[in-house]
CSV table of C-alpha atoms and ligand atoms in Angstrom, one decimal:
chain,number,residue,atom,x,y,z
A,1067,MET,CA,15.4,18.9,-59.8
A,1068,PRO,CA,12.1,20.1,-58.2
A,1069,PRO,CA,10.1,17.4,-56.5
A,1070,ASP,CA,7.0,15.9,-58.2
A,1071,THR,CA,4.3,17.0,-55.8
A,1072,ARG,CA,1.3,16.6,-58.1
A,1073,GLY,CA,-1.9,15.8,-56.1
A,1074,LEU,CA,-0.1,16.7,-52.8
A,1075,THR,CA,-0.3,19.5,-50.3
A,1076,PHE,CA,2.7,20.6,-48.4
A,1077,ARG,CA,2.2,21.3,-44.6
A,1078,GLN,CA,4.6,22.6,-42.0
A,1079,ASP,CA,4.1,22.8,-38.2
A,1080,TYR,CA,0.8,20.9,-38.4
A,1081,PHE,CA,0.7,19.1,-35.0
A,1082,ASP,CA,-2.1,21.3,-33.8
A,1083,ASP,CA,-4.4,19.5,-36.3
A,1084,PRO,CA,-5.2,16.1,-34.6
A,1085,ALA,CA,-6.1,14.5,-38.0
A,1086,ALA,CA,-2.8,15.4,-39.4
A,1087,TRP,CA,-0.9,14.2,-36.3
A,1088,SER,CA,-2.8,10.9,-36.6
A,1089,ALA,CA,-1.9,10.7,-40.3
A,1090,LEU,CA,1.8,11.0,-39.3
A,1091,VAL,CA,1.4,8.3,-36.6
A,1092,ALA,CA,0.0,6.0,-39.4
A,1093,LEU,CA,2.9,6.8,-41.7
A,1094,LEU,CA,5.4,5.9,-39.0
A,1095,GLN,CA,3.5,2.8,-38.0
A,1096,ASP,CA,3.4,1.6,-41.6
A,1097,THR,CA,7.0,2.5,-42.3
A,1098,PHE,CA,8.8,1.5,-39.1
A,1099,GLY,CA,6.1,-0.5,-37.1
A,1100,ILE,CA,6.4,1.9,-34.2
A,1101,ASP,CA,3.4,3.6,-32.6
A,1102,VAL,CA,4.5,7.2,-31.8
A,1103,GLY,CA,0.8,7.8,-30.9
A,1104,THR,CA,1.8,6.4,-27.5
A,1105,GLN,CA,2.9,9.9,-26.8
A,1106,ASP,CA,-0.7,11.0,-26.6
A,1107,ARG,CA,-0.6,9.5,-23.1
A,1108,PHE,CA,2.0,12.0,-22.0
A,1109,GLY,CA,0.4,15.1,-23.6
A,1110,GLY,CA,1.3,14.5,-27.2
A,1111,PRO,CA,4.4,15.1,-29.3
A,1112,ASP,CA,7.3,17.3,-28.3
A,1113,PRO,CA,6.0,20.9,-28.5
A,1114,THR,CA,9.3,22.0,-30.0
A,1115,SER,CA,8.7,19.7,-33.0
A,1116,MET,CA,8.6,21.3,-36.4
A,1117,PRO,CA,7.2,18.7,-38.9
A,1118,PHE,CA,7.4,19.1,-42.7
A,1119,GLY,CA,5.1,16.8,-44.6
A,1120,TYR,CA,3.1,16.1,-47.8
A,1121,PHE,CA,-0.5,15.0,-47.6
A,1122,ASP,CA,-2.7,13.6,-50.4
A,1123,GLU,CA,-6.3,14.7,-51.0
A,1124,ASN,CA,-7.6,12.1,-48.5
A,1125,GLY,CA,-5.5,13.5,-45.7
A,1126,THR,CA,-3.0,10.6,-45.8
A,1127,CYS,CA,0.5,11.7,-44.9
A,1128,VAL,CA,2.7,10.4,-47.7
A,1129,ALA,CA,6.0,11.9,-46.7
A,1130,ASN,CA,7.4,13.6,-43.6
A,1131,PHE,CA,10.6,14.8,-42.0
A,1132,SER,CA,10.6,16.6,-38.6
A,1133,ALA,CA,13.1,18.8,-36.7
A,1134,PHE,CA,12.9,19.3,-32.9
A,1135,SER,CA,15.0,21.0,-30.3
A,1136,MET,CA,17.4,18.8,-28.4
A,1137,PRO,CA,19.8,21.0,-26.3
A,1138,MET,CA,23.1,19.1,-25.7
A,1139,MET,CA,25.8,19.3,-23.1
A,1140,ILE,CA,29.1,18.9,-24.9
A,1141,ASP,CA,32.5,19.3,-23.3
A,1142,GLY,CA,30.9,21.3,-20.4
A,1143,ARG,CA,29.0,23.7,-22.7
A,1144,LEU,CA,25.3,23.9,-23.5
A,1145,VAL,CA,24.9,23.7,-27.3
A,1146,LYS,CA,21.7,24.7,-29.1
A,1147,SER,CA,21.0,21.5,-31.0
A,1148,ALA,CA,18.3,20.1,-33.3
A,1149,GLY,CA,17.4,16.5,-33.8
A,1150,PHE,CA,15.7,15.1,-36.9
A,1151,GLN,CA,13.3,12.3,-36.8
A,1152,SER,CA,10.1,10.8,-38.4
A,1153,GLY,CA,11.7,10.7,-41.9
A,1154,ALA,CA,9.6,8.5,-44.2
A,1155,VAL,CA,8.0,8.4,-47.6
A,1156,ARG,CA,5.2,5.9,-48.5
A,1157,PRO,CA,6.6,3.3,-51.0
A,1158,GLU,CA,4.3,4.5,-53.9
A,1159,TRP,CA,5.6,8.1,-53.5
A,1160,ARG,CA,9.3,7.3,-53.4
A,1161,GLY,CA,11.8,8.4,-56.0
A,1162,ARG,CA,10.1,11.7,-56.8
A,1163,GLY,CA,12.3,14.0,-54.7
A,1164,LEU,CA,9.8,14.4,-51.9
A,1165,TYR,CA,12.3,13.5,-49.2
A,1166,ARG,CA,15.0,15.7,-50.7
A,1167,ASP,CA,12.5,18.6,-50.7
A,1168,LEU,CA,11.6,18.0,-47.0
A,1169,MET,CA,15.2,17.7,-45.9
A,1170,ASN,CA,16.0,21.0,-47.6
A,1171,ARG,CA,13.1,22.7,-45.9
A,1172,ALA,CA,13.9,21.3,-42.5
A,1173,PHE,CA,17.7,22.1,-42.7
A,1174,GLY,CA,16.9,25.6,-44.0
A,1175,TRP,CA,14.5,26.1,-41.1
A,1176,CYS,CA,17.3,25.1,-38.7
A,1177,ASP,CA,19.7,27.6,-40.3
A,1178,VAL,CA,17.2,30.4,-39.6
A,1179,GLN,CA,16.7,29.2,-36.0
A,1180,GLY,CA,20.4,29.3,-35.4
A,1181,PHE,CA,21.0,25.7,-34.3
A,1182,GLU,CA,24.7,25.1,-33.7
A,1183,LEU,CA,24.5,21.4,-33.9
A,1184,ARG,CA,22.3,18.9,-35.8
A,1185,LEU,CA,21.9,15.2,-34.9
A,1186,LEU,CA,20.1,12.3,-36.4
A,1187,LEU,CA,20.1,8.5,-36.1
A,1188,THR,CA,19.8,6.5,-39.3
A,1189,ASP,CA,20.4,3.2,-41.0
A,1190,LYS,CA,21.1,5.0,-44.3
A,1191,PRO,CA,24.1,7.4,-43.5
A,1192,ALA,CA,24.7,7.9,-47.3
A,1193,LEU,CA,21.4,9.7,-47.5
A,1194,TYR,CA,22.7,12.5,-45.2
A,1195,GLU,CA,26.4,12.8,-46.1
A,1196,PRO,CA,25.7,15.2,-49.0
A,1197,TYR,CA,24.1,17.5,-46.4
A,1198,GLY,CA,27.3,17.7,-44.3
A,1199,PHE,CA,26.5,15.1,-41.7
A,1200,ARG,CA,29.2,12.7,-40.6
A,1201,VAL,CA,28.9,9.5,-38.6
A,1202,LEU,CA,29.9,9.8,-34.9
A,1203,PRO,CA,31.0,6.3,-33.8
A,1204,GLN,CA,29.3,5.4,-30.5
A,1205,HIS,CA,31.0,3.6,-27.6
A,1206,GLN,CA,29.6,2.1,-24.5
A,1207,PHE,CA,31.7,1.9,-21.3
A,1208,SER,CA,32.3,-1.4,-19.6
A,1209,GLY,CA,34.1,-2.6,-16.5
A,1210,PRO,CA,33.6,-4.3,-13.2
A,1211,SER,CA,31.4,-3.1,-10.4
A,1212,PRO,CA,32.9,-0.5,-8.2
A,1213,ALA,CA,34.7,-2.1,-5.2
A,1214,GLU,CA,33.3,0.4,-2.7
A,1215,VAL,CA,29.8,0.0,-1.3
A,1216,LYS,CA,27.8,3.2,-0.6
A,1217,PRO,CA,25.1,3.0,2.0
A,1218,THR,CA,22.1,4.3,0.2
A,1219,ARG,CA,18.3,4.1,0.8
A,1220,PRO,CA,16.7,1.4,-1.4
A,1221,ALA,CA,15.4,2.6,-4.8
A,1222,ARG,CA,11.7,2.5,-5.6
A,1223,THR,CA,10.6,0.9,-8.9
A,1224,LEU,CA,8.5,3.2,-11.0
A,1225,SER,CA,5.9,2.5,-13.6
A,1226,ILE,CA,5.1,4.9,-16.4
A,1227,GLY,CA,1.5,3.5,-16.4
A,1228,ASN,CA,1.0,4.8,-12.8
A,1229,PRO,CA,-0.1,8.5,-13.0
A,1230,ASP,CA,1.8,9.5,-9.9
A,1231,ASP,CA,5.0,7.9,-11.1
A,1232,LEU,CA,4.5,9.4,-14.6
A,1233,ALA,CA,4.1,12.9,-13.0
A,1234,LEU,CA,7.3,12.3,-11.0
A,1235,VAL,CA,9.3,11.2,-14.0
A,1236,MET,CA,8.1,14.2,-16.1
A,1237,ARG,CA,8.9,16.6,-13.3
A,1238,LEU,CA,12.5,15.2,-12.9
A,1239,LEU,CA,13.0,15.1,-16.7
A,1240,ARG,CA,12.1,18.8,-16.9
A,1241,GLY,CA,14.5,19.8,-14.2
A,1242,ARG,CA,17.3,17.3,-14.9
A,1243,THR,CA,21.0,17.9,-14.8
A,1244,SER,CA,23.0,16.4,-17.6
A,1245,VAL,CA,24.0,12.8,-17.0
A,1246,SER,CA,27.4,13.6,-18.6
A,1247,SER,CA,29.4,16.9,-19.0
A,1248,VAL,CA,31.1,15.3,-22.0
A,1249,PHE,CA,28.2,14.4,-24.3
A,1250,ALA,CA,24.5,14.2,-23.2
A,1251,VAL,CA,21.1,15.5,-23.9
A,1252,ALA,CA,20.6,18.5,-21.6
A,1253,SER,CA,16.8,18.5,-21.7
A,1254,GLN,CA,14.2,16.5,-23.6
A,1255,VAL,CA,11.2,14.8,-22.1
A,1256,GLU,CA,9.2,13.0,-24.8
A,1257,MET,CA,11.8,10.6,-26.1
A,1258,PHE,CA,12.7,9.3,-22.7
A,1259,LEU,CA,9.0,8.6,-22.0
A,1260,LEU,CA,8.4,7.0,-25.4
A,1261,ASN,CA,11.5,4.8,-25.2
A,1262,SER,CA,10.4,3.7,-21.7
A,1263,CYS,CA,7.2,2.5,-23.2
A,1264,LEU,CA,8.5,1.0,-26.4
A,1265,ASP,CA,11.1,-1.2,-24.7
A,1266,THR,CA,9.5,-3.3,-22.0
A,1267,ASP,CA,13.0,-4.5,-20.7
A,1268,ILE,CA,13.8,-0.9,-19.5
A,1269,ARG,CA,13.3,-0.5,-15.8
A,1270,LEU,CA,13.0,2.8,-14.0
A,1271,ALA,CA,14.0,3.3,-10.4
A,1272,TYR,CA,13.7,6.3,-8.2
A,1273,LEU,CA,16.5,7.2,-5.8
A,1274,ASP,CA,14.9,9.7,-3.5
A,1275,GLN,CA,18.0,11.0,-1.7
A,1276,PHE,CA,19.3,12.1,-5.1
A,1277,GLU,CA,15.9,13.0,-6.6
A,1278,ALA,CA,17.0,11.0,-9.6
A,1279,ILE,CA,15.5,8.3,-11.8
A,1280,VAL,CA,17.8,5.6,-13.1
A,1281,ALA,CA,16.9,3.8,-16.3
A,1282,TRP,CA,18.6,0.4,-16.5
A,1283,LYS,CA,18.4,-3.1,-17.9
A,1284,SER,CA,19.9,-6.4,-16.8
A,1285,ASP,CA,20.3,-9.7,-18.6
A,1286,GLY,CA,21.3,-11.5,-15.4
A,1287,THR,CA,25.0,-11.3,-15.9
A,1288,SER,CA,25.6,-7.7,-16.9
A,1289,PHE,CA,24.0,-4.5,-15.8
A,1290,GLN,CA,23.3,-1.8,-18.4
A,1291,LEU,CA,22.9,1.7,-17.1
A,1292,LEU,CA,21.0,3.6,-19.8
A,1293,ASP,CA,20.4,7.1,-18.3
A,1294,ILE,CA,19.9,9.1,-15.1
A,1295,ALA,CA,17.4,11.9,-15.0
A,1296,GLY,CA,17.2,14.1,-11.9
A,1297,LYS,CA,18.5,16.9,-9.8
A,1298,SER,CA,21.8,15.2,-9.0
A,1299,ILE,CA,23.8,12.3,-10.4
A,1300,PRO,CA,24.5,9.5,-7.9
A,1301,SER,CA,27.7,7.6,-8.2
A,1302,LEU,CA,27.6,4.2,-9.8
A,1303,ALA,CA,28.3,2.6,-6.3
A,1304,ALA,CA,25.3,4.4,-4.9
A,1305,ILE,CA,23.1,3.3,-7.7
A,1306,LEU,CA,24.0,-0.4,-7.3
A,1307,ALA,CA,23.6,-0.1,-3.5
A,1308,ALA,CA,20.1,1.4,-4.0
A,1309,LEU,CA,19.2,-1.3,-6.4
A,1310,ASP,CA,20.8,-4.0,-4.2
A,1311,LEU,CA,22.8,-5.3,-7.1
A,1312,CYS,CA,26.4,-6.5,-7.5
A,1313,PRO,CA,26.7,-7.5,-11.1
A,1314,GLY,CA,29.9,-9.0,-12.5
A,1315,ARG,CA,29.9,-6.6,-15.4
A,1316,ILE,CA,28.7,-3.0,-15.9
A,1317,GLU,CA,27.9,-1.4,-19.2
A,1318,VAL,CA,27.2,2.3,-19.2
A,1319,CYS,CA,25.5,3.8,-22.2
A,1320,PHE,CA,26.7,7.4,-21.9
A,1321,PRO,CA,30.1,8.9,-21.0
A,1322,PRO,CA,30.5,8.0,-17.3
A,1323,ASP,CA,32.4,11.2,-16.2
A,1324,ARG,CA,29.9,12.0,-13.4
A,1325,LEU,CA,29.6,8.4,-12.0
A,1326,ASP,CA,32.8,8.2,-10.0
A,1327,TRP,CA,33.7,5.1,-12.0
A,1328,GLN,CA,35.7,4.5,-15.1
A,1329,GLY,CA,34.9,2.0,-17.8
A,1330,THR,CA,36.7,1.0,-20.9
A,1331,PRO,CA,35.1,2.4,-24.1
A,1332,LYS,CA,34.2,-0.3,-26.7
A,1333,PRO,CA,32.4,0.2,-30.0
A,1334,PHE,CA,28.6,0.0,-29.5
A,1335,PRO,CA,27.0,-2.4,-32.0
A,1336,SER,CA,23.9,-0.9,-33.5
A,1337,TYR,CA,22.0,-1.0,-36.8
A,1338,THR,CA,21.7,2.8,-36.7
A,1339,SER,CA,24.4,5.4,-36.9
A,1340,LEU,CA,24.5,8.6,-35.0
A,1341,MET,CA,25.2,11.4,-37.4
A,1342,ILE,CA,26.1,15.0,-36.5
A,1343,ARG,CA,26.8,18.3,-38.3
A,1344,GLY,CA,27.9,21.6,-36.9
A,1345,GLU,CA,30.9,23.4,-35.5
A,1346,ALA,CA,30.5,21.8,-32.1
A,1347,THR,CA,31.4,18.4,-33.6
A,1348,SER,CA,35.1,19.4,-33.5
A,1349,ARG,CA,34.8,19.3,-29.7
A,1350,VAL,CA,33.6,15.7,-29.6
A,1351,ASP,CA,37.1,14.1,-29.7
A,1352,VAL,CA,36.6,11.4,-27.1
A,1353,PRO,CA,34.5,8.2,-27.2
A,1354,VAL,CA,30.9,9.1,-26.6
A,1355,MET,CA,27.4,7.6,-26.7
A,1356,LEU,CA,24.0,9.1,-26.9
A,1357,SER,CA,21.9,7.6,-24.1
A,1358,PRO,CA,19.4,5.0,-25.6
A,1359,MET,CA,16.7,6.9,-23.6
A,1360,ALA,CA,17.3,9.9,-25.9
A,1361,GLU,CA,17.1,7.8,-29.1
A,1362,PHE,CA,14.7,9.3,-31.6
B,2408,COA,C1,14.7,6.9,-47.6
B,2408,COA,C2,13.4,7.5,-48.1
B,2408,COA,C3,12.9,8.5,-47.1
B,2408,COA,C4,13.7,8.2,-49.4
B,2408,COA,O1,12.5,8.9,-49.8
B,2408,COA,P1,12.4,9.4,-51.4
B,2408,COA,O2,11.2,10.4,-51.4
B,2408,COA,O3,12.3,8.2,-52.2
B,2408,COA,O4,13.7,10.1,-51.6
B,2408,COA,P2,14.0,11.2,-52.8
B,2408,COA,O5,13.3,10.8,-54.0
B,2408,COA,O6,13.6,12.6,-52.3
B,2408,COA,O7,15.6,11.1,-52.9
B,2408,COA,C5,16.4,11.9,-52.1
B,2408,COA,C6,17.8,11.5,-52.3
B,2408,COA,O8,18.1,10.4,-51.4
B,2408,COA,C7,18.7,9.4,-52.2
B,2408,COA,N1,18.2,8.1,-51.6
B,2408,COA,C8,17.0,7.6,-51.6
B,2408,COA,N2,16.9,6.4,-50.9
B,2408,COA,C9,18.2,6.2,-50.5
B,2408,COA,C10,18.8,5.2,-49.7
B,2408,COA,N3,18.1,4.2,-49.3
B,2408,COA,N4,20.1,5.4,-49.4
B,2408,COA,C11,20.8,6.4,-49.8
B,2408,COA,N5,20.3,7.4,-50.5
B,2408,COA,C12,19.0,7.3,-50.9
B,2408,COA,C13,18.2,9.6,-53.6
B,2408,COA,O9,19.1,9.0,-54.5
B,2408,COA,C14,18.2,11.1,-53.7
B,2408,COA,O10,19.5,11.6,-53.9
B,2408,COA,P3,19.8,12.9,-54.8
B,2408,COA,O11,19.1,14.1,-54.0
B,2408,COA,O12,21.2,13.0,-54.9
B,2408,COA,O13,19.1,12.7,-56.1
B,2408,COA,C15,12.3,6.4,-48.3
B,2408,COA,O14,12.9,5.4,-49.2
B,2408,COA,C16,11.8,5.7,-47.1
B,2408,COA,O15,10.8,6.2,-46.5
B,2408,COA,N6,12.4,4.6,-46.7
B,2408,COA,C17,12.0,3.9,-45.5
B,2408,COA,C18,12.2,4.7,-44.2
B,2408,COA,C19,13.5,5.3,-44.1
B,2408,COA,O16,14.5,4.6,-44.3
B,2408,COA,N7,13.6,6.6,-43.6
B,2408,COA,C20,14.8,7.3,-43.4
B,2408,COA,C21,15.3,6.9,-42.1
B,2408,COA,S1,16.5,7.9,-41.4
């Protein structure tokens, strides 16, 4: 059934119009209570974004669904991947097929672009199952601190609010090596920065001898390693030495194959499911987790 689009204008690839971008920011603020306009501090939204939206005669964005490029490293191979985000329809416009229409447009655009893999995070998996997406269960990896201590120079705490620190983080994100060869984002800058701002518990530390930024959290008893972005990946022992920490319990939120440490995978509790579609999915046959810094 065709969507009921009376009174609405369809727009694609509209981020070069500041009013339209602000209208999307308002839609996402009203729907999810998240201010993605924070990205204006870092130069705006991901330039690879391809938004599909409907606008009313006042310029209000009433529905949107966006695709963006998110190259993934999977089982040692770089996989051309797309993520989908910013999916929302204002309550008074729901049930008219607008979202179905936007999903079809976005998925069709990805077919033309030749993406091998598609990923999304959702609390409504049933919405995407008819389009071939399946839930990929996520696991974090836990275990004790490594026994060995690596002499390492102390890490420096970074603040995204400091322009010099921000420039350093952006440079290292752009030139990063994948945090895991098994399953990780190969390159994507904007979500890491946005997530750093949205969750004030996230701490960023710079390990200069590795030219790497470590994103981590701690609740006092356990240490959560969220991501590492940089030219090389330090071992877990080197990270803990640089942070001068010796936690009783470690939780790593990505496959730890490059950390010189092994943890036990355990199901990661989350209200959202990671869903994937594409041939590359057959190669994801071990426990994995998408770093929370790449969440979108
Ligand atoms: C979910 C949402 C985007 C649906 O928008 P909508 O315009 O009402 O959807 P449509 O009318 O185009 O319906 C599209 C399809 O999704 C189905 N659907 C709608 N809401 C659904 C839900 N909550 N769970 C599962 N399927 C749902 C419809 O039945 C329809 O199926 P069909 O194509 O087989 O007929 C909208 O309710 C919304 O913005 N919710 C809050 C934000 C949100 O959850 N966004 C998605 C996050 S990933």
